[in-house]
Coordinates of C-alpha atoms in Angstrom, one line a residue:
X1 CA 15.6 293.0 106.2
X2 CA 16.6 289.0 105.8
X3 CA 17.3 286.5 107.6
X4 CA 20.3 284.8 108.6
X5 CA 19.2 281.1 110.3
X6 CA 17.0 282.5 113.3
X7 CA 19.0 286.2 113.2
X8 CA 17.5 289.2 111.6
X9 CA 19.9 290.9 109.8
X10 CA 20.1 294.9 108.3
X11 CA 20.8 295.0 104.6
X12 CA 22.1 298.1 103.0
X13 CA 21.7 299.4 99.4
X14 CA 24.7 302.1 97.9
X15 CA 26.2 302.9 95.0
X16 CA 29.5 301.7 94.4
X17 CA 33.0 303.4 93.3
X18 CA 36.1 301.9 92.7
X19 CA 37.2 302.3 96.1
X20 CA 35.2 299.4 96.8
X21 CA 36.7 296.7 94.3
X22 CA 38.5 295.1 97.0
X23 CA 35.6 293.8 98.3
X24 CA 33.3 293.6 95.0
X25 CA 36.5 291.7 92.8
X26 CA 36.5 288.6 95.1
X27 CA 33.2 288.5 96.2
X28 CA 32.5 288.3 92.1
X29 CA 35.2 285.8 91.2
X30 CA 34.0 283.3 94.3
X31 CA 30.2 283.8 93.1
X32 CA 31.6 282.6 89.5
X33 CA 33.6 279.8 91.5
X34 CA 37.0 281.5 90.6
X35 CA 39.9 282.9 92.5
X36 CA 40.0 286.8 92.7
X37 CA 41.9 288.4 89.7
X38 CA 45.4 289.5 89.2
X39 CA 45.8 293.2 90.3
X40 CA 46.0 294.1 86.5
X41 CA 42.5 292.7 86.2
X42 CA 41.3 294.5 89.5
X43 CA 42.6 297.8 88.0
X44 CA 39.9 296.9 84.8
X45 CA 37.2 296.5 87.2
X46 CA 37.8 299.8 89.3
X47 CA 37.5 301.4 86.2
X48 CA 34.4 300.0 85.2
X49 CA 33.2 300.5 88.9
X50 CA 34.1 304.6 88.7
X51 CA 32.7 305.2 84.9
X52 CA 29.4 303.4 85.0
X53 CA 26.7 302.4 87.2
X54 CA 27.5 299.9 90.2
X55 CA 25.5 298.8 93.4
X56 CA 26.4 297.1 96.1
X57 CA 24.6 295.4 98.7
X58 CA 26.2 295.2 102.5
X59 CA 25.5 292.9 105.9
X60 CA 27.4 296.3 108.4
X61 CA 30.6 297.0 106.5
X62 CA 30.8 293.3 104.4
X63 CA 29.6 293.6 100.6
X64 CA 27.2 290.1 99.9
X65 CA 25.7 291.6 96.6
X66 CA 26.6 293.8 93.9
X67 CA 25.7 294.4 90.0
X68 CA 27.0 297.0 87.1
X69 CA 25.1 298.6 84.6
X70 CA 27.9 298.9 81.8
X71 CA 27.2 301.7 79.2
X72 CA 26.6 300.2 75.9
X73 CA 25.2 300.2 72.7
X74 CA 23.7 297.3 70.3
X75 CA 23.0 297.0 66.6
X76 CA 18.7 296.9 66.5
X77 CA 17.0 295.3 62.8
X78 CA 17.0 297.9 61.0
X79 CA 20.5 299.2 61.5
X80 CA 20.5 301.7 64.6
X81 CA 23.3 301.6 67.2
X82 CA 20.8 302.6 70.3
X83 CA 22.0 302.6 73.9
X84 CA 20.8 299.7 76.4
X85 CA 21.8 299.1 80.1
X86 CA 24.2 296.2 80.0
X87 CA 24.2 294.1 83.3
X88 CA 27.1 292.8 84.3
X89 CA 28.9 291.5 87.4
X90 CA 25.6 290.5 89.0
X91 CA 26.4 288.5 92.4
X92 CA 25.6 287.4 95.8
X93 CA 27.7 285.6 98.5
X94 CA 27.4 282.3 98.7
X95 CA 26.6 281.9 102.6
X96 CA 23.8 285.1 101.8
X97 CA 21.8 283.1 99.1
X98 CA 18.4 283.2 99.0
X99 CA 17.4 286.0 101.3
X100 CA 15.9 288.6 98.5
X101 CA 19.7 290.2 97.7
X102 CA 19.4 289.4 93.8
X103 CA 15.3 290.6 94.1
X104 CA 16.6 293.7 95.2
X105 CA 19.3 294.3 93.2
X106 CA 16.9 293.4 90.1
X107 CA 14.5 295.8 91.2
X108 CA 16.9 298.9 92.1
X109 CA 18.1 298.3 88.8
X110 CA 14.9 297.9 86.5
X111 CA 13.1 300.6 88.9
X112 CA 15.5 303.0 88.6
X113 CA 15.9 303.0 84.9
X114 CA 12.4 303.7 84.3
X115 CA 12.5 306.5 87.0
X116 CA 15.1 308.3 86.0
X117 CA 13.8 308.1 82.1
X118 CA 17.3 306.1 81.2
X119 CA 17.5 303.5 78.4
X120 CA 14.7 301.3 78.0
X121 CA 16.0 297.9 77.7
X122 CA 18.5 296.0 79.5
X123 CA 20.4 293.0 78.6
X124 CA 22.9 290.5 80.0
X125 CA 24.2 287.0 79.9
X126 CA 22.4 284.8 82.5
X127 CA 24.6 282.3 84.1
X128 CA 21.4 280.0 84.6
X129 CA 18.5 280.4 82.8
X130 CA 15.9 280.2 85.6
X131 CA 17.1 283.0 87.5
X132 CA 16.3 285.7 85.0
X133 CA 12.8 284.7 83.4
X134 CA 11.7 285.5 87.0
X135 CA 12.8 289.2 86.7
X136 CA 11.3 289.4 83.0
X137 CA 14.4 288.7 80.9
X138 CA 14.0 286.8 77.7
X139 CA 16.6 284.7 75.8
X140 CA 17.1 286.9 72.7
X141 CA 19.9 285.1 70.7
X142 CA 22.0 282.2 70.5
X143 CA 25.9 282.1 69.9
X144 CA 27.1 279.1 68.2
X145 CA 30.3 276.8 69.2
X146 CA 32.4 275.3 66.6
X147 CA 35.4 273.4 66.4
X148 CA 36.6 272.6 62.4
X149 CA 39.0 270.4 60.8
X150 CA 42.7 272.0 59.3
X151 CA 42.0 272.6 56.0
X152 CA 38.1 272.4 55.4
X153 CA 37.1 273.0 52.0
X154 CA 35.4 275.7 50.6
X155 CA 32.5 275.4 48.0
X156 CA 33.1 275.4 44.6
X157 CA 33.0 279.2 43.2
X158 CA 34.0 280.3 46.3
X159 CA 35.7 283.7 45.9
X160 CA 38.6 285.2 47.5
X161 CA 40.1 288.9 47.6
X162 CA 43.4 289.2 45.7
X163 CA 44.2 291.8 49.1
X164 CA 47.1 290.5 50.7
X165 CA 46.5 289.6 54.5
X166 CA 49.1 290.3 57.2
X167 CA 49.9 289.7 60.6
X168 CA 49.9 292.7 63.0
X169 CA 51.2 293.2 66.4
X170 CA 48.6 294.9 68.6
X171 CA 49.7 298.5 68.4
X172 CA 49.8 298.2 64.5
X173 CA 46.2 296.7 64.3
X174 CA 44.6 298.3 66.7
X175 CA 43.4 301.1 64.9
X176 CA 43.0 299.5 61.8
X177 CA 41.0 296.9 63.3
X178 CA 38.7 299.6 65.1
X179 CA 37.5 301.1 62.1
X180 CA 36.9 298.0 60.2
X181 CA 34.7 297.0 63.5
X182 CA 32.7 300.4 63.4
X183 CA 32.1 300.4 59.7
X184 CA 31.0 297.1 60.1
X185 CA 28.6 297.5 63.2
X186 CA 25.3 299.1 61.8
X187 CA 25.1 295.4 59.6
X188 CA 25.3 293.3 62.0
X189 CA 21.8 292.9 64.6
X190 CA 23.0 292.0 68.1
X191 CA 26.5 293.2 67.8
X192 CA 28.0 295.9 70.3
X193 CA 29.5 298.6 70.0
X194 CA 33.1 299.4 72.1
X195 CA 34.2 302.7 73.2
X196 CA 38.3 302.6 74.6
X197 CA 37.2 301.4 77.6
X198 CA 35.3 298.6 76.2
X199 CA 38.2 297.6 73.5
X200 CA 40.6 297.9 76.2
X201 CA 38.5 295.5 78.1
X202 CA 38.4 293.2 75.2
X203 CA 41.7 293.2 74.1
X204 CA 42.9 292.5 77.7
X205 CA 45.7 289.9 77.1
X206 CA 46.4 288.3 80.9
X207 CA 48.8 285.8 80.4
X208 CA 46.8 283.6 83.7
X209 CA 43.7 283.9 80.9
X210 CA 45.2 282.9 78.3
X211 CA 44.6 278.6 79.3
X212 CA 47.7 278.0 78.3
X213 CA 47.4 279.4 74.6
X214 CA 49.6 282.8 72.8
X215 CA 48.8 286.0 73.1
X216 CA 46.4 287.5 70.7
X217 CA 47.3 287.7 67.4
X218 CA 46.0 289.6 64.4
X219 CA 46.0 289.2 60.4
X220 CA 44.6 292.4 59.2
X221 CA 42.5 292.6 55.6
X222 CA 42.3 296.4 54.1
X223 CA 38.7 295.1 54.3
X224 CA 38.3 293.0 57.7
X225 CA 40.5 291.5 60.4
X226 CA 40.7 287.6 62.3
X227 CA 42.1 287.7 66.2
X228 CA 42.7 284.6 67.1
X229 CA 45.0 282.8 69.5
X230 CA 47.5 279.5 69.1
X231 CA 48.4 276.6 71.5
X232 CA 50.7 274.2 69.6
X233 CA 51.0 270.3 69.8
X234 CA 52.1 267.0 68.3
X235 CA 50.9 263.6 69.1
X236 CA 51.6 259.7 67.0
X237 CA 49.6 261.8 64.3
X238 CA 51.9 264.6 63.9
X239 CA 50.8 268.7 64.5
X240 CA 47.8 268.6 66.7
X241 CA 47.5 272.3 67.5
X242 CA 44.7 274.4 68.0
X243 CA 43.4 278.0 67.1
X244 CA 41.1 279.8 69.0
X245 CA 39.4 282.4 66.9
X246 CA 38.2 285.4 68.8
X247 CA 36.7 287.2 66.2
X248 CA 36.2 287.5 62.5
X249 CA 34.9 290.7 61.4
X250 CA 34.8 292.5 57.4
X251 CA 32.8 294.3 55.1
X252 CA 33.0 292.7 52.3
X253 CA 32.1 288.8 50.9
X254 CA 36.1 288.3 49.5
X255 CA 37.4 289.1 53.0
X256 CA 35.6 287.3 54.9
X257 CA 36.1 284.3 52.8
X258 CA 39.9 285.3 52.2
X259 CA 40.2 285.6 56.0
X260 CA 39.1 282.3 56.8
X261 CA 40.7 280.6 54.1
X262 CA 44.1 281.8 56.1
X263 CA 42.7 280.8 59.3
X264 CA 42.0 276.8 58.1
X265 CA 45.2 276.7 56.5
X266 CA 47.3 277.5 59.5
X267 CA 50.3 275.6 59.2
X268 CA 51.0 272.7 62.4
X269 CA 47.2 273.3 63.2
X270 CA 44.5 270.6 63.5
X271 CA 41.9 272.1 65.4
X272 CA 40.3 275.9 64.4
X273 CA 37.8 276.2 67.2
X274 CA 35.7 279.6 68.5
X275 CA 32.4 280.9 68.9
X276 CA 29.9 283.4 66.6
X277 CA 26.5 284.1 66.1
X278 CA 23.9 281.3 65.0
X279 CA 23.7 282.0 61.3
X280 CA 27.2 282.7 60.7
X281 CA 27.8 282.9 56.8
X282 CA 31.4 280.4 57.1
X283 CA 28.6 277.3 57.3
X284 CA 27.6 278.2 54.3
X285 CA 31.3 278.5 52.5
X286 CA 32.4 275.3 53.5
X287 CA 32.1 272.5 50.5
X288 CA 31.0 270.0 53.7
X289 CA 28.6 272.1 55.9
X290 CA 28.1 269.0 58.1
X291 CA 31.6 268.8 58.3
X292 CA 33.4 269.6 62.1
X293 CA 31.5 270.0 65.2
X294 CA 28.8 272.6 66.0
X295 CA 26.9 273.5 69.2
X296 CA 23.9 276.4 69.9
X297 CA 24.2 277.7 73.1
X298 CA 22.4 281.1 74.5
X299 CA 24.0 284.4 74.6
X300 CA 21.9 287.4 75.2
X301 CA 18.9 287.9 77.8
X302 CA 16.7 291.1 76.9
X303 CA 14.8 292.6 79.6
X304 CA 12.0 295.5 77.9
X305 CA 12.4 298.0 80.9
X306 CA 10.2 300.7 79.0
X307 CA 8.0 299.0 76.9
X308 CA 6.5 301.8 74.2
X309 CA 10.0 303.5 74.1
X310 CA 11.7 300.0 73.4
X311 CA 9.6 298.8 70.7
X312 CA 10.0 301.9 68.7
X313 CA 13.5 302.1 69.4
X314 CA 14.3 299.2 66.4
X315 CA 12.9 298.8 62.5
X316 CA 10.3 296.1 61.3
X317 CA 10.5 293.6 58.5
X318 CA 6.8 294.5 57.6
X319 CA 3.9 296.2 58.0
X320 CA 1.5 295.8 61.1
X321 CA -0.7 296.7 63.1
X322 CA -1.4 294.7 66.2
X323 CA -2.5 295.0 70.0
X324 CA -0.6 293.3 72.7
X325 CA -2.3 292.6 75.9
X326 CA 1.3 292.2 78.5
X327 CA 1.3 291.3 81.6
X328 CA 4.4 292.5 83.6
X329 CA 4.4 291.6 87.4
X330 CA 8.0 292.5 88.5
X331 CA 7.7 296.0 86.5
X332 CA 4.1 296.4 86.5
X333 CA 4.1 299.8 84.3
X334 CA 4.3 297.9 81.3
X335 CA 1.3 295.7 82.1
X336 CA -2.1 296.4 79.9
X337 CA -2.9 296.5 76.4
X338 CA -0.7 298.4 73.7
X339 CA -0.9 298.9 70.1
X340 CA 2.1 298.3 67.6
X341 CA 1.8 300.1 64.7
X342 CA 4.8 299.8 61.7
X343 CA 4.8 301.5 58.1
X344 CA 6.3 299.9 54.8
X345 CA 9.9 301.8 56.1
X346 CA 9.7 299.8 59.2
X347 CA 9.3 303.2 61.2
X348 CA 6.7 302.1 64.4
X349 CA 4.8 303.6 66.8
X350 CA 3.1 302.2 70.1
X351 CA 0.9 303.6 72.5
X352 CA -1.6 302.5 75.5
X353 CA -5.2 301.5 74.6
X354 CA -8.0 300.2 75.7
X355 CA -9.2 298.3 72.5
X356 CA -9.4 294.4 72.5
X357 CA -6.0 292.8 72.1
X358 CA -5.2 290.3 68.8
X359 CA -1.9 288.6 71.3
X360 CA -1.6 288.3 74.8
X361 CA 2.0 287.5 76.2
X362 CA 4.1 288.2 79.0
X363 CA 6.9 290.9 78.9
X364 CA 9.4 288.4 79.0
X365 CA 8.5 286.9 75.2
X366 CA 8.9 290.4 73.8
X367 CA 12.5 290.2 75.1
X368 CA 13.0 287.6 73.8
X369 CA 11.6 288.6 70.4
X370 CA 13.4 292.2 70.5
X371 CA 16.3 291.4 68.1
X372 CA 15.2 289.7 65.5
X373 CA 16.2 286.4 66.3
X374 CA 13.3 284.4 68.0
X375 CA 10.2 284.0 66.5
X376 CA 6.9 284.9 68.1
X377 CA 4.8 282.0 66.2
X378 CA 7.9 280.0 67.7
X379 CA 6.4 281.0 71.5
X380 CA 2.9 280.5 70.1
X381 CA 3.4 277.1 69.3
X382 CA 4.4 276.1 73.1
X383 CA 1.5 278.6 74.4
X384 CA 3.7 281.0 76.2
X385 CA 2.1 283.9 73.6
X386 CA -2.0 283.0 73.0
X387 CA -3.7 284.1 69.5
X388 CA -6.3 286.1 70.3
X389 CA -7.3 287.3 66.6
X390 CA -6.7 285.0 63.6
X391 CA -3.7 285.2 61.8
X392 CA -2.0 288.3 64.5
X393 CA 0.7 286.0 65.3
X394 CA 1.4 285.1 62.2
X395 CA 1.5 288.8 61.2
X396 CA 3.6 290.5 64.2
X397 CA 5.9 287.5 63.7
X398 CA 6.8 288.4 60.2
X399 CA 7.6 292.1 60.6
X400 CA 9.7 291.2 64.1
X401 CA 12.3 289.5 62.4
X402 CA 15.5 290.7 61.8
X403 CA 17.7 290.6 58.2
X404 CA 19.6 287.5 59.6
X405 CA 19.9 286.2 63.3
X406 CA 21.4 288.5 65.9
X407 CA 25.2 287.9 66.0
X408 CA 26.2 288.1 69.9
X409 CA 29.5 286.6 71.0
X410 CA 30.9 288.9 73.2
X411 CA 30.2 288.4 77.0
X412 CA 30.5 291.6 79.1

């Protein structure tokens, strides 16, 4: 039940298919504060609708609440490409706000997951902050925003590939630029992998998205790729356009450094502006790493929906053995006292105990530590996780780290 003013009103919970997009598209752009879609974009989200896992929410025959699982699949430390349940598309009407709707769509989702034995984390992008801490979801990693000057130096012994690079049309790069993306993916924490449907999400070129900019265009490395956009421009200081890069992705040191050496040498440019993860090796390239502008901002929001099959699901940096006591009220299987043990090859194990805990925390701080990024004696110092043994936290923060930061850019 909710209310409406002094009206009780009957809320219904079904599955969705993508019979019912006319309803879910513009209830999800006006929850966003957008106008609905072009039909191109509704035809997207049908698919999505019919091949993965979508709820709705309904006052009689009007949807006021909906949310996709997406099927996908993230780079853990350690190098394994493991399933989660991506959120997505999470909204409620505006005039049906605070009456439970999200509560319930949070709880058919996390519920049903450990029910039904299905993958045991979830993760999304949290349009505020607030909202998701209350359903146990922890801010897991950070995507960075940059915006660099034409022409920004590299370091001194700085080297390049002697590979040419050349610009693709889509069809061309496409494939190339697919198998570049899955070699790369194991080496790279926090990146996501992209079956067809998910590339042809991302490489969804609407020319009312584009903000005025070109089409996407592509310079292709045998060993990496750059897609990146143009908008052009000239002002009383001459060229002042700008280049959006979507993505920058190689295996190798020289092409990643040959790729955007082409990139800050675009001719008529001024601007090269985009987003990547928070440790991004190009800081480290340029001659000036103070040099342009750069801004941290959060990206992923892990939520451990299985706790002992999550935390064996990823590698550890180091050895340890350590007893969490969790507290869990929103999923309340994962509250009590469990044991972490990890060998010298990072392989771990976890299981319930009743022996006396070295940490306590709450679930949300182990999302938060999942991939790599956050440290635990980071959420010890502001007294979200409490030392119960001497020197635990220090300990179970060490072997929780990943081999860099996780690199998360890609909103779904």
């Amino acid at each position: 039940m909710a209310y409406q003013g002094r009206v009780e009103i009957e809320l219904t919970l079904r599955p969705l298919t993508g019979a019912d997009v006319d309803q879910y598209g513009p209830l999800l752009s006006r929850a966003f504060l957008h106008d609905a879609g072009p039909e191109s974009q509704r035809e997207l989200f049908r698919t999505e609708i019919d091949q993965n896992r979508a709820i709705g929410v309904f006052d009689g025959d009007r949807q006021v609440g909906g949310g996709i699982i997406l099927k996908r699949s993230i780079t853990l430390p350690g190098g394994d490409v493991v399933p989660f349940a991506g959120v997505s598309g999470i909204s409620v009407a505006s005039d049906y706000r605070r009456r439970g709707i999200l509560t319930r769509i949070m709880r058919d989702q996390l519920h049903g997951l450990h029910e039904s034995g299905a993958e045991p984390f979830a993760v999304l992008w949290a349009s505020e902050a607030r909202i998701y801490r209350r359903y146990g979801y922890g801010e897991a990693s950070q995507y960075t925003d940059y915006d660099l000057p034409k022409g920004a130096e590299f370091r001194p012994g700085t080297v390049l590939s002697a590979d040419p690079i050349r610009e693709m049309p889509l069809a061309q790069a496409r494939p190339l630029v697919e198998q570049i993306y899955a070699k790369a993916l194991p080496h790279h924490p926090g990146l996501l992998s992209r079956d067809q449907l998910d590339w042809d999400t991302y490489l969804r070129d609407d020319p009312a998205e584009r903000d005025g900019m070109t089409a996407r265009r592509f310079a292709v490395h045998p060993e990496g790729y750059a897609a990146y956009r143009v908008k052009g421009g000239r002002d009383e200081r001459g060229p002042s356009g700008v280049l959006a890069v979507g993505e920058v992705m190689a295996t190798t040191p020289q092409a990643y450094a040959s790729l955007w050496r082409y990139l800050l040498d675009m001719d008529l440019v001024r601007s090269i502006r985009g987003r990547f993860g928070s440790d991004e090796p190009l800081r480290q390239l340029l001659a000036d790493s103070m040099t342009g502008l750069w801004q941290r901002h959060a990206a992923l929001w892990v939520r451990i929906v299985d706790l002992d099959r999550a935390l064996v699901a990823r590698h550890y940096a180091a050895p340890v053995d350590v007893v969490f006591e969790v507290t869990d009220e929103f999923c309340p299987w994962n509250a009590g006292r469990w044991r972490l043990r990890a060998d010298a090859t990072g392989a771990a194990e976890v299981t319930s105990t009743e022996d006396e805990p070295d940490i306590a925390t709450d679930i949300l701080d182990l999302g938060a530590v999942f991939l790599g990024g956050t440290r635990l004696s980071t959420l010890a110092r502001t007294g979200r996780v409490r030392e119960l043994t001497d020197g635990a936290v220090a300990k179970a923060s060490m072997a929780f780290l990943g081999e860099h930061e996780p690199e998360t850019f890609e909103v779904f």
